[in-house]
Short mmCIF file of C-alpha atoms in Angstrom, two decimals:
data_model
loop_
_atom_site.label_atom_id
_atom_site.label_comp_id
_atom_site.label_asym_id
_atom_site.label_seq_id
_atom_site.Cartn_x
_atom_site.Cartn_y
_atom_site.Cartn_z
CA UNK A 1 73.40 -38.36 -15.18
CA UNK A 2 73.83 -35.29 -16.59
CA UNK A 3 76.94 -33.54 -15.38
CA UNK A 4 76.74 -29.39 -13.62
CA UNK A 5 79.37 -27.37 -13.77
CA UNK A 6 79.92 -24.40 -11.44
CA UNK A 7 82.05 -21.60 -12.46
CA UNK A 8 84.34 -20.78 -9.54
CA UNK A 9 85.83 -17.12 -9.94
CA UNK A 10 88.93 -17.35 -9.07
CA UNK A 11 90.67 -14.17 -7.75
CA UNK A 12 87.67 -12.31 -8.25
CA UNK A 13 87.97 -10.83 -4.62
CA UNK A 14 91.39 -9.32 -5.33
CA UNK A 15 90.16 -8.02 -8.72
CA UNK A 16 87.30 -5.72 -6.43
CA UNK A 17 89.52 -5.17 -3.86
CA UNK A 18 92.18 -3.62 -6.45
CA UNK A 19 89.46 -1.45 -8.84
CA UNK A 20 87.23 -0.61 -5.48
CA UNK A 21 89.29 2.50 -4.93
CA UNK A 22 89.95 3.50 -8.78
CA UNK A 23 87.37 5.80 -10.12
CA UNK A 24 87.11 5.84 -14.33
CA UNK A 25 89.41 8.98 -15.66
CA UNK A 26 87.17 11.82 -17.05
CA UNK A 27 89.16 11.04 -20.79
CA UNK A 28 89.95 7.97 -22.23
CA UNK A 29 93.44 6.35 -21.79
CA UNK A 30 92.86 3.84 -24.99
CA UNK A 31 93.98 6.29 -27.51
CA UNK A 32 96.12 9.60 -26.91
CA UNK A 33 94.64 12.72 -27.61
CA UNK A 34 97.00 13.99 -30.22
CA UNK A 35 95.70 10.84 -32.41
CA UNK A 36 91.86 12.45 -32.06
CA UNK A 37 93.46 15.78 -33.18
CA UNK A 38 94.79 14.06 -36.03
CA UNK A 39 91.50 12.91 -37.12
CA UNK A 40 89.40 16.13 -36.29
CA UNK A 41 92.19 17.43 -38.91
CA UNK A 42 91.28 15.21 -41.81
CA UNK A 43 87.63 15.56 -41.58
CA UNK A 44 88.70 20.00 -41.98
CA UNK A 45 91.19 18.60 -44.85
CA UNK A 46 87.35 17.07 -46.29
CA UNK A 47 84.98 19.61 -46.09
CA UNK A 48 86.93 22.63 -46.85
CA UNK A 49 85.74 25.56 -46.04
CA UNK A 50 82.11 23.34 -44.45
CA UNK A 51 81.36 22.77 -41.36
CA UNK A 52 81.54 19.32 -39.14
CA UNK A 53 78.59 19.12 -36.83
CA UNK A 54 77.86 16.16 -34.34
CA UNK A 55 75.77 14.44 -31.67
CA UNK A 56 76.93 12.61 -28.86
CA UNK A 57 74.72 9.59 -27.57
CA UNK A 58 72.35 10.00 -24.94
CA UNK A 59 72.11 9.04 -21.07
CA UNK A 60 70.97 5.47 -21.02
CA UNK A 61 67.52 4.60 -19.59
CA UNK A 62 68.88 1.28 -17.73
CA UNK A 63 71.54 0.83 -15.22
CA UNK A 64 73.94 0.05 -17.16
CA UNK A 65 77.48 1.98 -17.72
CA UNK A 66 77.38 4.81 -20.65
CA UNK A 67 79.02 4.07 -23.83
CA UNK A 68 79.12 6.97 -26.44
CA UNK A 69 78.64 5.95 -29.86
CA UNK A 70 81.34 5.35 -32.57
CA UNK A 71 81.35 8.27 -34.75
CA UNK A 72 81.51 10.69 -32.12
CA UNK A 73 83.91 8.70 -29.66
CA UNK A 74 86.18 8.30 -33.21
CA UNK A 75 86.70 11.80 -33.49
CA UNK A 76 86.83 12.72 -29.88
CA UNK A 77 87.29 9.92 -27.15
CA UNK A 78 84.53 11.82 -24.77
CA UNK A 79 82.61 10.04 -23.18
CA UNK A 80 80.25 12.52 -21.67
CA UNK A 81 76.14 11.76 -22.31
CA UNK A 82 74.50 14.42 -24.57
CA UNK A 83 77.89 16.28 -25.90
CA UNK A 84 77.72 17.87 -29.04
CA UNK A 85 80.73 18.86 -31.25
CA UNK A 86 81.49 21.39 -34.07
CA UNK A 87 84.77 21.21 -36.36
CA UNK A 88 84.56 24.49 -38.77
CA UNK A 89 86.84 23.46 -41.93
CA UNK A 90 87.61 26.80 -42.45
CA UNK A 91 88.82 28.37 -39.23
CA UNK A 92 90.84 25.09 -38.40
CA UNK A 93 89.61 24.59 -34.95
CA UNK A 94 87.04 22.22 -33.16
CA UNK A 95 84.39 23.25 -30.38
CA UNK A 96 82.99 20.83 -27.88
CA UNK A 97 79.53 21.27 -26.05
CA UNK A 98 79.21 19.89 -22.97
CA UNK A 99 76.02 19.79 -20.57
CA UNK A 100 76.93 21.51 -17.82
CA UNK A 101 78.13 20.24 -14.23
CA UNK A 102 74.96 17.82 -12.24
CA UNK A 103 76.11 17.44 -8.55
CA UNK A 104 73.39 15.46 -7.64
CA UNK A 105 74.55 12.55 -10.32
CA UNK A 106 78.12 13.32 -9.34
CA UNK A 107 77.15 12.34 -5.57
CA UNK A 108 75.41 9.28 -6.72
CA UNK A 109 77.41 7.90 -9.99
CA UNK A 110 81.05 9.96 -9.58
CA UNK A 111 82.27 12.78 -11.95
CA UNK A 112 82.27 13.24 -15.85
CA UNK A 113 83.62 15.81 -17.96
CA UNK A 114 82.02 18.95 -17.84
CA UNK A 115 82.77 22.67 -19.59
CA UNK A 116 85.73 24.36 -17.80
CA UNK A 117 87.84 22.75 -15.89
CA UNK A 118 90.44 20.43 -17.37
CA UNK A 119 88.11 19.26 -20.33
CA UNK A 120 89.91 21.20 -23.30
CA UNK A 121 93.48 20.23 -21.63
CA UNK A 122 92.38 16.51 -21.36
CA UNK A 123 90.54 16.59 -24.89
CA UNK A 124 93.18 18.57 -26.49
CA UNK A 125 90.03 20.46 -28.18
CA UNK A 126 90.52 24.13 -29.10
CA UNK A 127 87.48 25.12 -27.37
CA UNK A 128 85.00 23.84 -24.77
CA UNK A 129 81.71 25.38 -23.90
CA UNK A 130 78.36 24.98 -21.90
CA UNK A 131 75.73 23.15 -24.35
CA UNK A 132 73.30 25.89 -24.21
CA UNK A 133 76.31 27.95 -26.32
CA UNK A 134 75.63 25.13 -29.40
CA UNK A 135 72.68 27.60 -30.63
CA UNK A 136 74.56 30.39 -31.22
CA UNK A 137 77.47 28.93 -33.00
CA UNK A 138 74.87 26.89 -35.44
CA UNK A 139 73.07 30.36 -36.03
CA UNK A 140 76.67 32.17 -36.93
CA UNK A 141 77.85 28.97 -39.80
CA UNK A 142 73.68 29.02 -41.04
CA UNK A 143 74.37 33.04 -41.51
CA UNK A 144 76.53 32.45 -43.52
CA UNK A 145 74.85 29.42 -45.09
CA UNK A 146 78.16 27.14 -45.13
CA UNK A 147 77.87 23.49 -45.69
CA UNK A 148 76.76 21.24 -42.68
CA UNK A 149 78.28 17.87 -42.79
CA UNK A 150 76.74 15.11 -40.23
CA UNK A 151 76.28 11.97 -40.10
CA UNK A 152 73.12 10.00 -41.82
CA UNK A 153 73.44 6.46 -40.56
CA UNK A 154 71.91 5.63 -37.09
CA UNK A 155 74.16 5.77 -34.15
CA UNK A 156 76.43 2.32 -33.20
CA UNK A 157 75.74 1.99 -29.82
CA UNK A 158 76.88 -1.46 -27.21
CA UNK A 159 77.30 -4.45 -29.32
CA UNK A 160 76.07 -3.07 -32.73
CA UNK A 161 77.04 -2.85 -35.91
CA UNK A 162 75.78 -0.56 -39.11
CA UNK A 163 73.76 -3.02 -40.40
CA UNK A 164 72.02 -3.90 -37.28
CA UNK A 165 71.04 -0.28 -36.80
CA UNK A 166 69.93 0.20 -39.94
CA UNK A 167 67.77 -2.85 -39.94
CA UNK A 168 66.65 -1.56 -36.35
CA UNK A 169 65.73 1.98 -38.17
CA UNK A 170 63.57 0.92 -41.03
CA UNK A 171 62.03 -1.54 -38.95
CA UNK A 172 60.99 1.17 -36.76
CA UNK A 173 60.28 3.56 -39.68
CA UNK A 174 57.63 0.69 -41.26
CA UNK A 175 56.18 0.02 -37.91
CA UNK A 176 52.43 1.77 -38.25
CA UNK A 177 52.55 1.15 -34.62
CA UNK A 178 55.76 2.59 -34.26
CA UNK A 179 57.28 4.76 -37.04
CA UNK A 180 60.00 6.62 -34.93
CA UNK A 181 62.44 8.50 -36.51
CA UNK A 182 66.22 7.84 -35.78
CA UNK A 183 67.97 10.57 -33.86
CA UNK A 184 70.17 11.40 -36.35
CA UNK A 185 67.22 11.76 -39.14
CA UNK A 186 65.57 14.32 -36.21
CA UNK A 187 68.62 15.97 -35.84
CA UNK A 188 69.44 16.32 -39.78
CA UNK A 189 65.48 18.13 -39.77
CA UNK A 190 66.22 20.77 -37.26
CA UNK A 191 69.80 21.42 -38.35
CA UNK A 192 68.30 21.86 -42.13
CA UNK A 193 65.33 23.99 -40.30
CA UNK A 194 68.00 26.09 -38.43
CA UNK A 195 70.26 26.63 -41.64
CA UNK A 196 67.86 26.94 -44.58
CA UNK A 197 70.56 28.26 -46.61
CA UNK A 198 72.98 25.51 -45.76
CA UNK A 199 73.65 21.97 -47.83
CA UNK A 200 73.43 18.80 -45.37
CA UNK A 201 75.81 16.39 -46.19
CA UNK A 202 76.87 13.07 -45.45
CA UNK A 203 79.96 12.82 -42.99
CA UNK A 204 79.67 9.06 -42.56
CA UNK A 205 81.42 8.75 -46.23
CA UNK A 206 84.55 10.55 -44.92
CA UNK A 207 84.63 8.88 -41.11
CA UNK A 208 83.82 5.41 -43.03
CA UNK A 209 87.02 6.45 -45.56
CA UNK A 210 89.35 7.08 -42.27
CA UNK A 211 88.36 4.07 -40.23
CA UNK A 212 89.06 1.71 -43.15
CA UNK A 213 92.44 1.69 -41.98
CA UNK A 214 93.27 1.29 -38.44
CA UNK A 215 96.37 3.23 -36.55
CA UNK A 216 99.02 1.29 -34.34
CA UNK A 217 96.64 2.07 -31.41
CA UNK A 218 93.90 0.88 -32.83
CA UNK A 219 95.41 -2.23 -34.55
CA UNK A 220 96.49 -2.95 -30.33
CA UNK A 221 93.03 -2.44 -29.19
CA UNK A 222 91.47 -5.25 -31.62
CA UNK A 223 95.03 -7.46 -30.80
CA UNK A 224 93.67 -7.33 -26.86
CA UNK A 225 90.51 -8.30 -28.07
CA UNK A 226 91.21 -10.86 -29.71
CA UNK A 227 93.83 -12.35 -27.27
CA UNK A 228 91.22 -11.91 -24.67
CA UNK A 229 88.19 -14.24 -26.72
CA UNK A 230 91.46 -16.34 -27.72
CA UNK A 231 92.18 -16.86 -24.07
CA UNK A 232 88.05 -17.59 -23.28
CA UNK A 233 87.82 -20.39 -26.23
CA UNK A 234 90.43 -22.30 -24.92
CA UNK A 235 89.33 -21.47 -21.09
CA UNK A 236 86.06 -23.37 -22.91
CA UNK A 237 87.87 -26.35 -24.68
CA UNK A 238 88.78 -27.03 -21.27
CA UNK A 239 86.45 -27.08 -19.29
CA UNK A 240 83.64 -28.43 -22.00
CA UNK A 241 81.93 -31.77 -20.79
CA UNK A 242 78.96 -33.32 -22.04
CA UNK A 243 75.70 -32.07 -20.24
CA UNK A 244 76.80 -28.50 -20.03
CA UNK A 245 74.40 -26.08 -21.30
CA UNK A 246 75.70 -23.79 -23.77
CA UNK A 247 75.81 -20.65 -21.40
CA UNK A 248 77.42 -22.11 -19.22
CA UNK A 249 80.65 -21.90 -21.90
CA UNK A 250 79.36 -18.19 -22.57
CA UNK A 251 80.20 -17.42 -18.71
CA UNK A 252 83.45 -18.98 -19.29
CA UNK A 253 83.76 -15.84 -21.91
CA UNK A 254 82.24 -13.16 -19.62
CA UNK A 255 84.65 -14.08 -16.63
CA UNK A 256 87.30 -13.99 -18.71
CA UNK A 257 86.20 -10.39 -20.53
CA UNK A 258 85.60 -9.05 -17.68
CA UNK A 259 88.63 -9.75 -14.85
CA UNK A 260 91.10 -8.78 -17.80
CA UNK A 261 89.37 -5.34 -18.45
CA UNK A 262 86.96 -5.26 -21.10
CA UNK A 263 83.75 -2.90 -20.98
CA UNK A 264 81.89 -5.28 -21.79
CA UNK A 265 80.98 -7.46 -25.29
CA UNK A 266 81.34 -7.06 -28.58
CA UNK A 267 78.37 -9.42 -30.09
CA UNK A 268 75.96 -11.88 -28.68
CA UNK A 269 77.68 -15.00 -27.27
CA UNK A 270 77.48 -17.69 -30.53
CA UNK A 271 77.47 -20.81 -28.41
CA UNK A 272 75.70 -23.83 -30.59
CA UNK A 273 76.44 -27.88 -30.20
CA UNK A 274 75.91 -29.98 -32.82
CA UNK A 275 72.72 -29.12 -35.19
CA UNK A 276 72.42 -25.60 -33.15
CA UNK A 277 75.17 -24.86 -35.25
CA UNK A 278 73.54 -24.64 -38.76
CA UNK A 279 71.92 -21.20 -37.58
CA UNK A 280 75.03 -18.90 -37.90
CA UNK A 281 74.20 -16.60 -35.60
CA UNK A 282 72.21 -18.76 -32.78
CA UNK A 283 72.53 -17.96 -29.54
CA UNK A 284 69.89 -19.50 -27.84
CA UNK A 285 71.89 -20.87 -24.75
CA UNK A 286 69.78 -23.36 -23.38
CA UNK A 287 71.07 -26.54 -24.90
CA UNK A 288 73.20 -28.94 -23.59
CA UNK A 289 76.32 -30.28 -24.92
CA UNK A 290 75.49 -33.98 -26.03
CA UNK A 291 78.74 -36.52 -26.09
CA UNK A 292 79.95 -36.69 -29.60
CA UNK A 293 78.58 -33.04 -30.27
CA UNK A 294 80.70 -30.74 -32.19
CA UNK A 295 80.52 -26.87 -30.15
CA UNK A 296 80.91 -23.79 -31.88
CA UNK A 297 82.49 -20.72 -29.86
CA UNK A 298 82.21 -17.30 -31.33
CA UNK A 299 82.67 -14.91 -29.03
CA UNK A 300 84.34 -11.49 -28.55
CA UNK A 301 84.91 -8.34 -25.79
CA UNK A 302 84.57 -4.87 -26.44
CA UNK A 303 88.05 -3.15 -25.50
CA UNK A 304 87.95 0.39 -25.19
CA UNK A 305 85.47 0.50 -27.84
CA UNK A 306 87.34 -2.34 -30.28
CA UNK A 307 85.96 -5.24 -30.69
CA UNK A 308 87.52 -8.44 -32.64
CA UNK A 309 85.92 -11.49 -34.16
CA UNK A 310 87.11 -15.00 -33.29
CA UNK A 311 85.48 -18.58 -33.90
CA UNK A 312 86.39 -22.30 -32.71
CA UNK A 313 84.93 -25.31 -33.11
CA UNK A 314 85.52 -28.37 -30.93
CA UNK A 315 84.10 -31.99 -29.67
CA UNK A 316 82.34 -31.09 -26.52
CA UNK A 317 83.85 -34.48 -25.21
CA UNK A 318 86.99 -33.92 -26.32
CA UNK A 319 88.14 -36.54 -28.90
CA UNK A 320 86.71 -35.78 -32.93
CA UNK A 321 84.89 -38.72 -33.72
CA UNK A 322 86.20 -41.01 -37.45
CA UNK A 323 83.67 -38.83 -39.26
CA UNK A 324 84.13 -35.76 -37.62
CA UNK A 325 87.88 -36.21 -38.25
CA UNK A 326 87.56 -36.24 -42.01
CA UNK A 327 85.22 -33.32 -42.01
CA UNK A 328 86.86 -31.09 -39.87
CA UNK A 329 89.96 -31.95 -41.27
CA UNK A 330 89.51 -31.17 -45.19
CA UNK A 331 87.84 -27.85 -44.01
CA UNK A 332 90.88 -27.43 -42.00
CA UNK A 333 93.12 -27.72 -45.27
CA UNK A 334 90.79 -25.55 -46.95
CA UNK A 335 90.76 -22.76 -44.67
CA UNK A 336 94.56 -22.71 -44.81
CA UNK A 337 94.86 -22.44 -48.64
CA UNK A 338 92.60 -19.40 -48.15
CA UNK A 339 94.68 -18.21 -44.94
CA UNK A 340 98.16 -18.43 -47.00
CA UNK A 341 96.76 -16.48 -49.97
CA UNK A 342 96.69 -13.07 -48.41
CA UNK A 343 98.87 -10.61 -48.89
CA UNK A 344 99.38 -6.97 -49.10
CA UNK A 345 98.25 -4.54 -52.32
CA UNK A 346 96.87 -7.74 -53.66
CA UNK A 347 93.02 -7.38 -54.77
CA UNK A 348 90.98 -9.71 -53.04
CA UNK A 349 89.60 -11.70 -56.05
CA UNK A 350 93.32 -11.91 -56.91
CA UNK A 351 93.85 -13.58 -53.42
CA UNK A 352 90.86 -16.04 -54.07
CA UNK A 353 90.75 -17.35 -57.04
CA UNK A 354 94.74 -18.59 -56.10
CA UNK A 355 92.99 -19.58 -53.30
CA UNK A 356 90.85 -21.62 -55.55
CA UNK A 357 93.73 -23.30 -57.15
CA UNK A 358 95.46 -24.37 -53.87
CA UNK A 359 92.02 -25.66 -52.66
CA UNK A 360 91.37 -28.02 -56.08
CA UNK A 361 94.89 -29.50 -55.53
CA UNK A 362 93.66 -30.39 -51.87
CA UNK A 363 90.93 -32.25 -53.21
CA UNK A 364 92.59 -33.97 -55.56
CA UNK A 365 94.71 -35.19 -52.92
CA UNK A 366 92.75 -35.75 -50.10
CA UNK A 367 91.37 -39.26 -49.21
CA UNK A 368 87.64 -39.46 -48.86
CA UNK A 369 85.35 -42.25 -47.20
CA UNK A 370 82.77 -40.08 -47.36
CA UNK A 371 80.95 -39.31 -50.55
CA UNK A 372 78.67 -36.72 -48.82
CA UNK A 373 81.99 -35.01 -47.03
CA UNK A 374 82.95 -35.29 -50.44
CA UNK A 375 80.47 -33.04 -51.55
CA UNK A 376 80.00 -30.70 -49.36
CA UNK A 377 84.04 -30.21 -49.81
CA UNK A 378 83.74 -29.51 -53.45
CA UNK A 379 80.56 -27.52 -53.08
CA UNK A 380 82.80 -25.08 -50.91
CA UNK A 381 85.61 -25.38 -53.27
CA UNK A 382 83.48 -24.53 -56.49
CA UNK A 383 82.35 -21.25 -54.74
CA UNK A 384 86.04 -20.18 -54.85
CA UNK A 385 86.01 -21.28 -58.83
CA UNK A 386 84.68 -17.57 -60.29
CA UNK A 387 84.53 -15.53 -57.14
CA UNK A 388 83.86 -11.55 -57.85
CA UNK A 389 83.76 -10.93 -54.23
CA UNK A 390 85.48 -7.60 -53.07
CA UNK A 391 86.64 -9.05 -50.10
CA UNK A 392 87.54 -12.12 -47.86
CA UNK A 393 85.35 -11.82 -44.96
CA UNK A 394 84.22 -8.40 -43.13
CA UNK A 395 85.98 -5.78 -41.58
CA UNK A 396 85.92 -5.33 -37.74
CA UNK A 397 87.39 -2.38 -35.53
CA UNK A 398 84.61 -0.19 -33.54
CA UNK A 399 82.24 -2.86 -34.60
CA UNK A 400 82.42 -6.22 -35.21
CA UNK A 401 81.07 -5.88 -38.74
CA UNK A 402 83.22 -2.45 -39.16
CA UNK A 403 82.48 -0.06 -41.55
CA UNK A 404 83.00 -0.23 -45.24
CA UNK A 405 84.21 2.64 -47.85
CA UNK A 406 85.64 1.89 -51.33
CA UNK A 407 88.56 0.76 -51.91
CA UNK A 408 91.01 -1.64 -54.59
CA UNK A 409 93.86 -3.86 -52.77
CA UNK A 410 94.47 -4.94 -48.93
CA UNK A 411 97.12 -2.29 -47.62
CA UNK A 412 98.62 -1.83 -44.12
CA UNK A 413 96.40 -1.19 -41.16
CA UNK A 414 93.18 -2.98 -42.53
CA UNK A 415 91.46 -5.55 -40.51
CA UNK A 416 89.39 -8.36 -41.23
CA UNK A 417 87.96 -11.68 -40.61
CA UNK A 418 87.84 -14.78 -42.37
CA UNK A 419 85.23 -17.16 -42.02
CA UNK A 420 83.85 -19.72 -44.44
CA UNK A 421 81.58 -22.38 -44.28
CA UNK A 422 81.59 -25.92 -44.73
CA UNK A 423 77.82 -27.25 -44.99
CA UNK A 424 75.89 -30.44 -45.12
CA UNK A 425 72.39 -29.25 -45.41
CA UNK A 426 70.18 -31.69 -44.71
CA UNK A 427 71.94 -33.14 -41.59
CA UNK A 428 72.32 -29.73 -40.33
CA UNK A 429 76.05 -29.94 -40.15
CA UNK A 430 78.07 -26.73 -40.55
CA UNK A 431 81.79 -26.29 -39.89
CA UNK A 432 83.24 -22.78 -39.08
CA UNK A 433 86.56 -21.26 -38.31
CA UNK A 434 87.26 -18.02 -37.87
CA UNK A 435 90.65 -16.05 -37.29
CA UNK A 436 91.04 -11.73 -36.91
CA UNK A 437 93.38 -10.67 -39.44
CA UNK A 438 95.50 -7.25 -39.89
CA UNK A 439 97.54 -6.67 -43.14
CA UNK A 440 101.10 -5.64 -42.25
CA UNK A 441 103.40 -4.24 -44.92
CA UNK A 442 105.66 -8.01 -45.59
CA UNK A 443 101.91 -10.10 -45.57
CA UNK A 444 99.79 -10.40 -42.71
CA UNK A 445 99.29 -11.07 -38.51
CA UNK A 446 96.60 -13.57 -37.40
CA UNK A 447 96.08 -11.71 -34.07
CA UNK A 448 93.71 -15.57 -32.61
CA UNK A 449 96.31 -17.57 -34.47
CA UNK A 450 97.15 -18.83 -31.03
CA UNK A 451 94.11 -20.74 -30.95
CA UNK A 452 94.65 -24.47 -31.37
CA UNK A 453 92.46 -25.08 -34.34
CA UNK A 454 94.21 -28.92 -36.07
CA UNK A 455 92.66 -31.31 -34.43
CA UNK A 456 95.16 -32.64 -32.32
CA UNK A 457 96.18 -29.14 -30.77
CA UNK A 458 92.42 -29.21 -29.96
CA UNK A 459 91.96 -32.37 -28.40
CA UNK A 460 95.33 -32.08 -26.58
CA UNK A 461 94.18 -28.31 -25.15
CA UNK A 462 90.93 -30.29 -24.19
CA UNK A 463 93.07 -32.29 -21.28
CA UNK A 464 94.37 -29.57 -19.93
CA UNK A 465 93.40 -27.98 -16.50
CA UNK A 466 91.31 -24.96 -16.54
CA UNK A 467 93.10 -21.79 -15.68
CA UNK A 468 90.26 -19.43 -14.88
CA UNK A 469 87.33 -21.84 -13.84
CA UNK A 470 87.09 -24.89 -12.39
CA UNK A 471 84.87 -27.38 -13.04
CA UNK A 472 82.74 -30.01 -10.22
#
């Protein structure tokens, strides 16, 4: 008989009872203001004597909270729907637009910031002013016909990352039943229509350039998140059984998100047992957990706008079969020979091809029974053998697949995942780690290196008793 599991919340009562009474500040707390100052001041170190012009996201259309996008909350922290915001290069000062005061959606939803007021003490902007005054100060810079930088690429909104909005945009564009333009390529039009004498450039290139390397703050934003999906996979390992469905281990991860604080979630919940799997990116929820089933978990929150990247794998009933134990255990010793390559102002194909080396003395080593583990071993070896790659995995931060901007060696303060593959096609097997990585001056921190991945750590956090949920 297949087995249910309810989810009991445990302490969810006191977790209302002590946020009930605590209205969201007008200004973020995640990041101090003097750090947004700091990076108003390097985008007027980059355009020189141009001008910085930007859109805040709009009011949602759903009930569902505001969340402004990444650019403009980079280079601000305002949250405030529709704000717009001007740094002139040349004069050395930043102007924020603001729509003004609505009492009626104050009455219903609480207050936001809004021109006067403390808004330019809380921002630590020079200046703050009614929307309607944006006009004006576009018409003075277009006078004068000064450079307009702004960004190009459409907006990262909840749960997105460039690539996902771009695909989203041309999509749209090629649509003959559609054929939208993004906001930003709108807003690019009438800027160029209200400065004819004005170059618009690209500001993405020079946000993209500063976010490639994260502060302290930042760096213990994405730690958060990924202690907090660290804490939800092994919530999951658990309390996995056979005959769960696969959402029922994604509410395991939105419990835990949410009663420790997060605004909600970085990605899609990647849930998949056994075959499911083999589709990277499935999240199709509905299937249940089948006894001797191997359950990937790839989940992460959104924490004050940072986001982290963190995958497990694990035998939904709780002991790695013979096979599975040789599988999962080669890959295992693979992913560490990658793992104890990195280091600092190191290139990445450096860091791989010793990689490569470390990984053909595993094999050489290891004991097979296998021939087809075997192969699909050495397959994932031999892509290591002449690797050109630029990188080890993909960058997270704002997003979970974070901007990119050129660049030569890891240094200090970038942030990355790791996550290779181990594949046997035609059984649909596919074997996945993955582990959030910041480069620190002396080597490296594995902010999920917490997470029991050997297989005994696994199987021995799988007897535990749950700590958030409890299973019947």
């Amino acid at each position: 008989m297949r087995q249910k599991t309810a989810l009991l919340l445990i302490g969810a009562v006191l977790i209302l009872v002590s946020t009930a009474s605590a209205q969201k500040p007008l200004f973020t707390a995640a990041v101090p203001a003097p750090e947004f100052a700091a990076r108003r001041a390097a985008v007027m170190r980059a355009i020189g004597d141009g001008v910085a012009v930007l859109q805040g996201a709009a009011e949602r259309p759903v009930y569902k909270r505001f969340r402004q996008g990444a650019q403009f909350f980079y280079l601000t922290g305002v949250e405030a729907p529709r704000a717009m915001l001007v740094i002139d290069g040349r004069a050395k000062t930043s102007t924020l637009f603001l729509p003004p005061r609505d009492e009626r959606m104050e009455r219903s939803e609480g207050p936001v910031l809004t021109p006067g007021g403390e808004a330019a003490r809380l921002t630590g902007i020079e200046r703050v002013a009614e929307r309607a005054a944006f006009d004006a100060a576009l018409a003075a810079v277009a006078a004068e016909g000064r450079q307009i930088f702004t960004t190009f690429r459409p907006e990262a909104l909840e749960a997105s990352t460039p690539a996902q909005a771009a695909t989203h945009a041309r999509r749209t564009a090629e649509d003959k039943w559609d054929g939208r333009k993004t906001r930003e390529e709108t807003f690019r039009e009438k800027l160029a229509a209200a400065s004819p004498k004005s170059e618009i450039a690209d500001l993405d290139r020079i946000l993209d350039r500063m976010r490639l390397v994260k502060s302290a703050r930042e760096i213990a934003l994405v730690r958060e998140a990924s202690r907090l999906a660290g804490e939800a996979m092994m919530e999951a390992m658990r309390v996995a059984r056979p005959g769960m469905k696969e959402h029922e281990i994604e509410a395991v991860g939105d419990f835990v998100f949410k009663a420790h604080g997060s605004q909600g979630v970085g990605y899609f919940a990647l849930v998949a047992t056994g075959t499911n799997a083999a589709w990277p990116h499935y999240h199709g929820g509905a299937a249940p957990l089948g006894d001797g089933d191997l359950v990937l978990f790839d989940y992460a929150p959104d924490v004050n706008y940072y986001t982290s990247d963190v995958t497990r794998m694990f035998p939904a009933n709780g002991r790695f079969t013979p096979r599975q134990r040789e599988m999962y255990g080669v890959y295992v010793k693979l992913y560490e020979a990658l793992m104890t390559s990195i280091r600092p102002h190191v290139a990445p194909r450096v860091m791989l091809g010793e990689a490569h080396r470390k990984m053909t003395e595993i094999l050489r080593t290891f004991t097979f029974t296998d021939p087809k583990i075997r192969e699909a071993a050495e397959r994932f070896v031999t892509a290591y053998a002449s690797s050109t790659r630029d990188s080890l995995g993909h960058w997270i931060g704002m997003e979970v697949h974070d901007v990119s901007a050129p660049y030569e060696t890891l240094e200090p303060g970038m942030m990355f995942t790791i996550e290779p593959a181990l594949t046997i096609p035609d059984e649909r097997i596919y074997i996945r780690l993955e582990d959030a990585i910041v480069i620190t001056e002396t080597g490296y921190e594995n902010m999920s290196g917490f997470v029991p991945f050997d297989i005994e750590g696994i199987e021995r956090l799988m007897r535990e008793e749950p700590k958030y949920v409890r299973p019947r």
